[in-house]
Coordinates of C-alpha atoms in Angstrom, one line a residue:
M102 CA -15.8 -3.8 10.5
I103 CA -13.8 -1.3 12.5
Q104 CA -14.0 2.5 11.9
R105 CA -10.7 3.4 10.3
E106 CA -10.5 6.9 11.7
H107 CA -6.8 7.2 10.8
Y108 CA -7.9 7.7 7.1
V109 CA -11.3 9.3 7.5
T110 CA -9.9 12.1 9.6
K111 CA -7.8 13.1 6.6
V112 CA -10.9 13.3 4.4
R113 CA -13.3 14.9 6.8
P114 CA -12.1 18.5 6.4
F115 CA -13.0 18.3 2.7
Y116 CA -16.6 17.0 2.9
E117 CA -17.9 20.4 1.7
S118 CA -15.1 21.3 -0.6
D119 CA -15.4 21.2 -4.4
L120 CA -12.0 19.4 -4.5
I121 CA -12.3 15.9 -5.8
K122 CA -11.6 13.4 -3.0
I123 CA -9.6 10.4 -4.4
I124 CA -9.3 7.3 -2.3
T125 CA -6.9 4.8 -3.7
G126 CA -5.2 1.5 -2.6
I127 CA -4.8 -2.1 -3.5
R128 CA -8.0 -4.2 -4.1
R129 CA -9.7 -5.4 -0.9
C130 CA -7.7 -3.2 1.4
G131 CA -10.9 -1.7 2.8
K132 CA -11.6 1.4 0.6
S133 CA -15.3 0.6 0.3
V134 CA -15.7 0.3 4.1
I135 CA -14.1 3.7 4.5
F136 CA -16.4 5.0 1.8
N137 CA -19.4 3.7 3.7
Q138 CA -18.1 5.4 6.9
I139 CA -17.8 8.7 5.1
I140 CA -21.3 8.3 3.5
N141 CA -22.8 7.6 6.9
E142 CA -21.3 10.7 8.4
V143 CA -22.4 12.9 5.4
R144 CA -26.0 11.5 5.7
V145 CA -26.2 12.9 9.3
T146 CA -26.5 16.3 7.8
S147 CA -27.8 15.7 4.2
D148 CA -30.0 13.2 2.4
N149 CA -28.7 14.4 -1.0
V150 CA -26.3 11.5 -1.5
I151 CA -25.7 9.3 -4.5
Y152 CA -23.5 6.2 -4.4
L153 CA -22.6 4.1 -7.4
N154 CA -20.4 1.0 -7.5
F155 CA -19.0 0.5 -10.9
E156 CA -17.9 -3.0 -10.1
D157 CA -21.6 -3.9 -9.7
I158 CA -22.8 -5.2 -13.0
R159 CA -26.2 -3.5 -12.4
T160 CA -24.4 -0.2 -12.3
S161 CA -22.2 -0.9 -15.4
M162 CA -25.2 -2.0 -17.4
M163 CA -27.2 1.0 -16.4
I164 CA -24.4 3.6 -16.8
Q165 CA -22.3 2.8 -19.9
N166 CA -20.9 6.2 -20.7
V167 CA -20.5 9.7 -19.3
N168 CA -23.9 10.9 -20.7
D169 CA -25.6 8.0 -18.9
L170 CA -23.9 9.1 -15.7
F171 CA -25.0 12.8 -16.0
A172 CA -28.6 11.7 -16.8
Y173 CA -28.6 9.4 -13.7
I174 CA -27.3 12.1 -11.4
D175 CA -29.7 14.7 -12.8
S176 CA -32.7 12.4 -12.2
H177 CA -31.7 11.4 -8.7
R178 CA -30.2 14.4 -7.0
K179 CA -32.1 16.9 -4.9
E180 CA -31.8 20.7 -4.6
G181 CA -28.6 22.0 -3.0
K182 CA -25.2 20.4 -2.7
C183 CA -25.1 16.8 -3.7
Y184 CA -22.6 14.3 -2.4
L185 CA -21.4 11.9 -5.1
F186 CA -19.6 8.7 -4.3
F187 CA -18.2 6.7 -7.1
D188 CA -16.6 3.3 -6.3
E189 CA -14.0 1.9 -8.7
I190 CA -15.0 4.6 -11.3
Q191 CA -11.9 4.0 -13.4
T192 CA -13.8 1.3 -15.2
L193 CA -16.1 4.0 -16.8
Q194 CA -14.7 5.4 -20.1
G195 CA -14.3 9.2 -19.7
W196 CA -14.7 9.3 -16.0
Q197 CA -12.0 12.0 -15.7
D198 CA -13.9 14.5 -17.7
A199 CA -17.1 13.6 -15.8
C200 CA -15.6 14.3 -12.4
K201 CA -14.1 17.6 -13.6
T202 CA -17.5 18.7 -14.8
L203 CA -19.5 17.5 -11.8
R204 CA -17.3 19.3 -9.3
L205 CA -18.3 22.6 -11.0
H206 CA -22.0 22.2 -10.4
N207 CA -22.5 22.2 -6.6
N208 CA -21.4 18.6 -6.1
S209 CA -18.9 17.2 -3.6
V210 CA -17.2 14.3 -5.5
F211 CA -15.6 11.3 -3.8
I212 CA -14.0 8.5 -5.9
T213 CA -12.2 5.3 -5.2
G214 CA -10.0 3.1 -7.4
S215 CA -7.5 0.3 -7.1
N216 CA -5.2 1.7 -9.8
S217 CA -2.7 4.5 -9.4
K218 CA -3.6 5.8 -12.8
L219 CA -6.3 7.7 -10.9
L220 CA -3.4 9.9 -9.8
S221 CA -1.4 10.0 -13.1
G222 CA -1.4 11.6 -16.5
E223 CA -3.6 14.3 -17.8
F224 CA -6.3 14.0 -15.2
V225 CA -4.0 15.2 -12.4
K226 CA -2.3 17.7 -14.6
E227 CA -5.6 19.3 -15.6
L228 CA -6.9 19.2 -12.0
S229 CA -3.8 21.1 -10.9
G230 CA -4.4 21.2 -7.2
R231 CA -8.2 20.6 -7.4
Y232 CA -8.1 17.3 -5.7
I233 CA -6.8 15.5 -2.6
S234 CA -5.7 11.9 -2.5
I235 CA -5.7 9.4 0.3
R236 CA -3.8 6.1 0.0
I237 CA -5.5 3.2 1.9
R238 CA -3.4 0.1 2.9
P239 CA -4.2 -3.3 4.4
F240 CA -4.5 -3.4 8.2
V241 CA -1.6 -2.6 10.3
Y242 CA -1.2 -4.5 13.5
K243 CA -3.2 -2.2 15.8
E244 CA -6.1 -2.4 13.4
I245 CA -5.9 -6.1 13.3
C246 CA -6.1 -6.2 17.1
E247 CA -9.2 -4.0 17.1
Y248 CA -10.9 -6.0 14.4
C249 CA -10.1 -9.3 16.0
Q250 CA -11.5 -8.1 19.3
Q251 CA -14.8 -7.4 17.4
L252 CA -14.7 -10.9 16.0
G253 CA -13.8 -12.5 19.3
K254 CA -10.5 -13.7 18.1
T255 CA -6.9 -13.4 19.3
P256 CA -4.3 -12.0 16.8
S257 CA -0.7 -12.9 16.9
V258 CA 2.5 -11.1 15.7
S259 CA 3.8 -14.2 14.1
D260 CA 0.6 -14.6 12.1
Y261 CA 0.9 -11.0 10.9
L262 CA 4.5 -11.6 9.9
I263 CA 3.5 -14.4 7.6
W264 CA -0.1 -13.6 6.4
G265 CA -0.3 -9.8 6.6
G266 CA -3.3 -7.6 7.0
F267 CA -5.9 -8.0 4.3
P268 CA -9.0 -7.3 6.3
K269 CA -11.4 -9.9 5.0
R270 CA -9.1 -12.9 5.9
F271 CA -9.8 -12.4 9.6
E272 CA -13.4 -13.2 9.1
F273 CA -12.6 -16.8 8.2
D274 CA -12.4 -19.3 11.0
T275 CA -10.0 -21.9 9.5
F276 CA -6.5 -21.6 8.2
D277 CA -7.4 -23.3 5.0
A278 CA -10.2 -20.9 4.3
Q279 CA -7.9 -17.9 4.9
I280 CA -5.3 -19.3 2.5
Q281 CA -8.0 -20.0 -0.1
Y282 CA -9.2 -16.4 0.2
L283 CA -5.6 -15.0 0.0
S284 CA -4.7 -17.2 -3.0
D285 CA -7.9 -16.2 -4.9
L286 CA -7.2 -12.5 -4.1
D287 CA -3.6 -12.9 -5.2
N288 CA -4.7 -14.5 -8.5
T289 CA -7.3 -11.8 -9.0
I290 CA -5.1 -8.8 -8.3
V291 CA -1.7 -9.9 -9.5
M292 CA -2.7 -12.1 -12.5
N293 CA -6.2 -11.4 -13.8
D294 CA -6.5 -7.7 -13.2
I295 CA -3.1 -6.7 -14.5
I296 CA -2.9 -9.2 -17.4
N297 CA -6.3 -8.2 -18.6
R298 CA -5.9 -4.5 -18.0
Y299 CA -2.7 -4.2 -19.9
K300 CA -3.4 -7.0 -22.4
I301 CA -0.1 -8.8 -21.6
R302 CA 0.7 -11.4 -24.1
K303 CA 3.8 -12.9 -22.6
T304 CA 1.9 -14.3 -19.7
D305 CA 4.5 -16.9 -18.7
L306 CA 7.2 -14.3 -18.6
F307 CA 5.0 -12.0 -16.5
R308 CA 4.1 -14.7 -14.0
H309 CA 7.8 -15.6 -13.7
L310 CA 8.7 -12.0 -13.0
V311 CA 5.8 -11.5 -10.5
N312 CA 6.8 -14.6 -8.5
F313 CA 10.4 -13.5 -8.4
V314 CA 9.7 -9.9 -7.4
L315 CA 7.2 -10.8 -4.7
Q316 CA 9.6 -13.2 -3.2
S317 CA 12.3 -10.5 -3.3
N318 CA 10.7 -8.0 -0.9
A319 CA 12.9 -5.9 1.2
R320 CA 15.9 -6.4 -1.1
I321 CA 17.9 -4.0 -3.2
Y322 CA 17.3 -4.4 -7.0
S323 CA 17.8 -2.7 -10.3
V324 CA 15.8 -3.3 -13.5
K325 CA 19.0 -4.8 -15.0
S326 CA 19.5 -7.3 -12.2
I327 CA 15.9 -8.5 -12.6
H328 CA 16.4 -8.7 -16.3
D329 CA 19.6 -10.7 -16.0
Y330 CA 17.8 -13.2 -13.8
I331 CA 14.6 -13.5 -15.9
K332 CA 16.4 -13.8 -19.3
N333 CA 17.9 -17.1 -18.3
A334 CA 14.5 -18.6 -18.7
H335 CA 13.0 -16.1 -21.2
S336 CA 15.7 -15.1 -23.6
N337 CA 13.3 -12.9 -25.6
C338 CA 12.6 -10.5 -22.7
S339 CA 13.9 -7.0 -22.8
V340 CA 14.8 -4.4 -20.2
N341 CA 11.9 -2.3 -21.4
T342 CA 9.5 -5.2 -20.9
I343 CA 10.8 -5.6 -17.3
M344 CA 10.3 -1.9 -16.6
S345 CA 6.8 -2.0 -18.0
Y346 CA 5.8 -5.1 -15.9
L347 CA 7.2 -3.5 -12.7
S348 CA 5.3 -0.3 -13.4
Y349 CA 2.1 -2.4 -13.8
L350 CA 2.7 -3.9 -10.4
E351 CA 3.2 -0.5 -8.8
E352 CA 0.2 1.0 -10.6
A353 CA -2.0 -1.8 -9.0
F354 CA -0.4 -1.0 -5.6
V355 CA 1.1 -4.6 -5.4
I356 CA 4.6 -3.4 -4.8
E357 CA 6.4 -0.1 -3.9
S358 CA 10.0 0.9 -4.2
I359 CA 12.1 3.4 -2.3
G360 CA 15.4 4.8 -3.4
Q361 CA 18.8 4.9 -1.6
Y362 CA 20.2 8.1 -0.2
S363 CA 23.9 8.2 -0.8
T364 CA 26.1 10.1 1.6
K365 CA 28.8 10.3 -1.1
T366 CA 26.7 12.1 -3.7
K367 CA 24.2 13.5 -1.2
Q368 CA 21.4 12.5 -3.5
E369 CA 19.1 9.5 -4.3
L370 CA 20.7 6.7 -6.3
A371 CA 18.3 6.4 -9.2
F372 CA 19.1 2.9 -10.4
Y373 CA 19.1 0.8 -7.3
K374 CA 16.0 0.6 -5.2
K375 CA 14.3 -1.6 -2.6
I376 CA 11.1 -3.4 -3.3
Y377 CA 8.4 -3.8 -0.7
N378 CA 5.1 -5.7 -1.0
A379 CA 1.8 -4.1 -0.2
D380 CA 1.2 -7.1 2.0
V381 CA 3.6 -9.8 3.1
A382 CA 1.0 -12.5 2.2
F383 CA 2.2 -12.1 -1.4
N384 CA 5.6 -13.4 -0.3
S385 CA 4.3 -16.2 1.9
L386 CA 1.9 -17.6 -0.7
R387 CA 5.0 -18.3 -2.8
C388 CA 7.0 -20.2 -0.2
N389 CA 7.4 -23.9 -0.2
S390 CA 7.1 -26.4 2.7
N391 CA 6.2 -23.7 5.2
R392 CA 9.7 -22.1 5.0
Y393 CA 8.4 -18.6 5.3
D394 CA 10.8 -15.7 4.8
I395 CA 10.3 -14.2 8.2
T396 CA 13.4 -12.0 8.1
H397 CA 12.5 -10.0 5.0
N398 CA 8.8 -10.0 5.9
L399 CA 9.7 -8.4 9.2
E400 CA 11.4 -5.5 7.4
N401 CA 8.4 -5.3 5.0
I402 CA 6.1 -5.0 8.0
V403 CA 8.2 -2.2 9.6
Y404 CA 8.1 -0.4 6.2
N405 CA 4.3 -0.7 6.0
E406 CA 3.8 0.5 9.6
L407 CA 6.2 3.5 9.2
L408 CA 4.4 4.6 6.1
Y409 CA 1.0 4.3 7.9
R410 CA 2.4 6.5 10.6
G411 CA 3.4 9.2 8.1
Y412 CA 7.1 8.8 7.8
S413 CA 8.9 9.4 4.5
L414 CA 11.4 6.7 3.9
Q415 CA 14.7 6.1 2.0
V416 CA 17.4 3.5 2.3
Y417 CA 20.5 5.1 3.8
N418 CA 23.7 4.3 2.0
G419 CA 26.6 5.5 4.1
D420 CA 29.7 3.6 5.1
K421 CA 27.2 0.8 5.8
E422 CA 23.6 0.4 4.6
I423 CA 20.8 1.2 7.0
D424 CA 17.4 0.0 6.2
F425 CA 15.5 3.2 6.7
M426 CA 16.2 6.9 7.0
A427 CA 12.7 7.9 8.3
Q428 CA 11.7 11.6 8.3
K429 CA 8.7 13.3 9.9
D430 CA 8.1 16.7 11.5
N431 CA 11.6 17.8 10.8
K432 CA 13.1 14.9 12.7
T433 CA 15.3 12.1 11.2
Y434 CA 15.4 8.6 12.5
F435 CA 17.8 5.9 11.3
V436 CA 16.1 2.5 11.6
Q437 CA 17.7 -0.8 11.3
V438 CA 15.6 -4.0 11.2
A439 CA 16.8 -7.6 12.0
Y440 CA 15.0 -10.7 13.1
S441 CA 17.3 -11.2 16.1
V442 CA 20.6 -9.9 17.4
A443 CA 21.0 -12.6 20.1
D444 CA 23.9 -14.1 18.1
E445 CA 27.1 -12.2 18.7
K446 CA 27.9 -11.8 15.0
A447 CA 24.4 -10.5 14.2
Y448 CA 24.7 -8.1 17.2
A449 CA 28.0 -6.7 15.9
R450 CA 26.8 -6.4 12.3
E451 CA 23.5 -4.6 13.1
F452 CA 24.9 -2.2 15.7
S453 CA 28.0 -1.3 13.7
A454 CA 25.7 0.1 11.0
F455 CA 25.1 3.1 13.2
D456 CA 28.8 3.8 14.0
K457 CA 29.1 6.8 11.6
I458 CA 25.7 8.3 12.2
D459 CA 25.6 11.6 14.1
N460 CA 24.2 11.2 17.6
R461 CA 21.9 14.2 17.0
H462 CA 19.7 11.8 15.2
Q463 CA 17.9 9.0 16.9
K464 CA 19.1 5.5 16.1
V465 CA 16.6 2.7 16.3
L466 CA 17.0 -1.0 16.1
I467 CA 13.9 -3.2 15.7
T468 CA 14.1 -6.9 16.2
N469 CA 11.9 -9.8 17.4
D470 CA 14.0 -10.3 20.5
D471 CA 12.4 -10.1 23.9
V472 CA 15.6 -8.9 25.6
D473 CA 16.3 -5.2 25.5
Y474 CA 19.7 -4.6 23.7
S475 CA 19.6 -0.8 24.0
T476 CA 22.9 1.0 24.4
S477 CA 23.7 4.6 25.3
V478 CA 23.3 5.7 21.6
V479 CA 21.0 3.0 20.0
R480 CA 17.4 2.4 21.1
H481 CA 16.4 -1.2 20.7
I482 CA 12.6 -1.8 20.3
S483 CA 11.0 -5.2 20.2
L484 CA 8.7 -5.9 17.3
P485 CA 5.6 -6.3 19.5
E486 CA 6.3 -3.0 21.3
F487 CA 6.9 -1.2 18.0
L488 CA 3.6 -2.5 16.5
Q489 CA 1.7 -0.9 19.4
M490 CA 3.5 2.5 19.1
D491 CA 2.0 5.6 17.4
E492 CA 5.4 7.3 16.8
L493 CA 9.0 6.4 16.9

């Protein structure tokens, strides 16, 4: 597995700190690998390291409550600062109080979890600045290239557009094996984890909503619009139920949403947002007859890549909608995404979106075209070129 320095470099300055280091992200995105990388670095200077994986039944049988955890640490730690690594600790009842206590007694605490509740509610409120959090994502394209080189394989942009970047899939040699892995992962994350965690009773309704939402990536939505669609098949569903189900998907890092920035009100429009999938495989697994949604997946890929590079994103709602208003280091970029602008109508539509944008800001169009369509005011970037860039 590759060394994901992009993430580790954000944690490294805090190895000795009493701040709780929280590493989150969707299941199977590579959190444990990053954990191991950090552990190996810490062990260069200290052998006072304890690692516990709470998804391992041997750990969960041995440590069933907070008192068991304290007893285990007391019996295994050595003198001096101890480095505690807890994988998927949210499965342990009372883990929040345990972490708050442990950080006060010469311990450096690192935790991972695949649920955003690690960063919500009373835990974060009580910590009040005594933690740092790092969000891990599936591979971006440059990481795929690096890992495939290790495996002796050749990656392709088209494969990334359809099947995304969950790291483990690249270890399988056949297409059928990769799809089986992704299907099982999808069922585990989207269905089993969430249904069991939140004790969802209306499973048919939930599955219907999940399939609709994950096939609607890179589209504007409102809770009401989703409700209006779902209620045709499930008349007993309410807007509150839809809101709850969407929040469950976000808490499990399956989807994310970004708001629209309106030039008319100069504020974010609260009710209409755009949904993006954590990985485009969630869309492609739901497509029939190999009719993959390349156009929306491409925008989803650009979204994931821009977030990885540290840009804050909003949909820009001016005279015409622009996919992303991307901001970083006091610079603003307006980014439009299209599969191709080779067609004259597509060219006119995509370029006209920039007409009312001040030329002080950089205007970027990303497409899958090989031809450079740049103008004096709009920079055209081909998708393969964009995927190899570090910054816009």
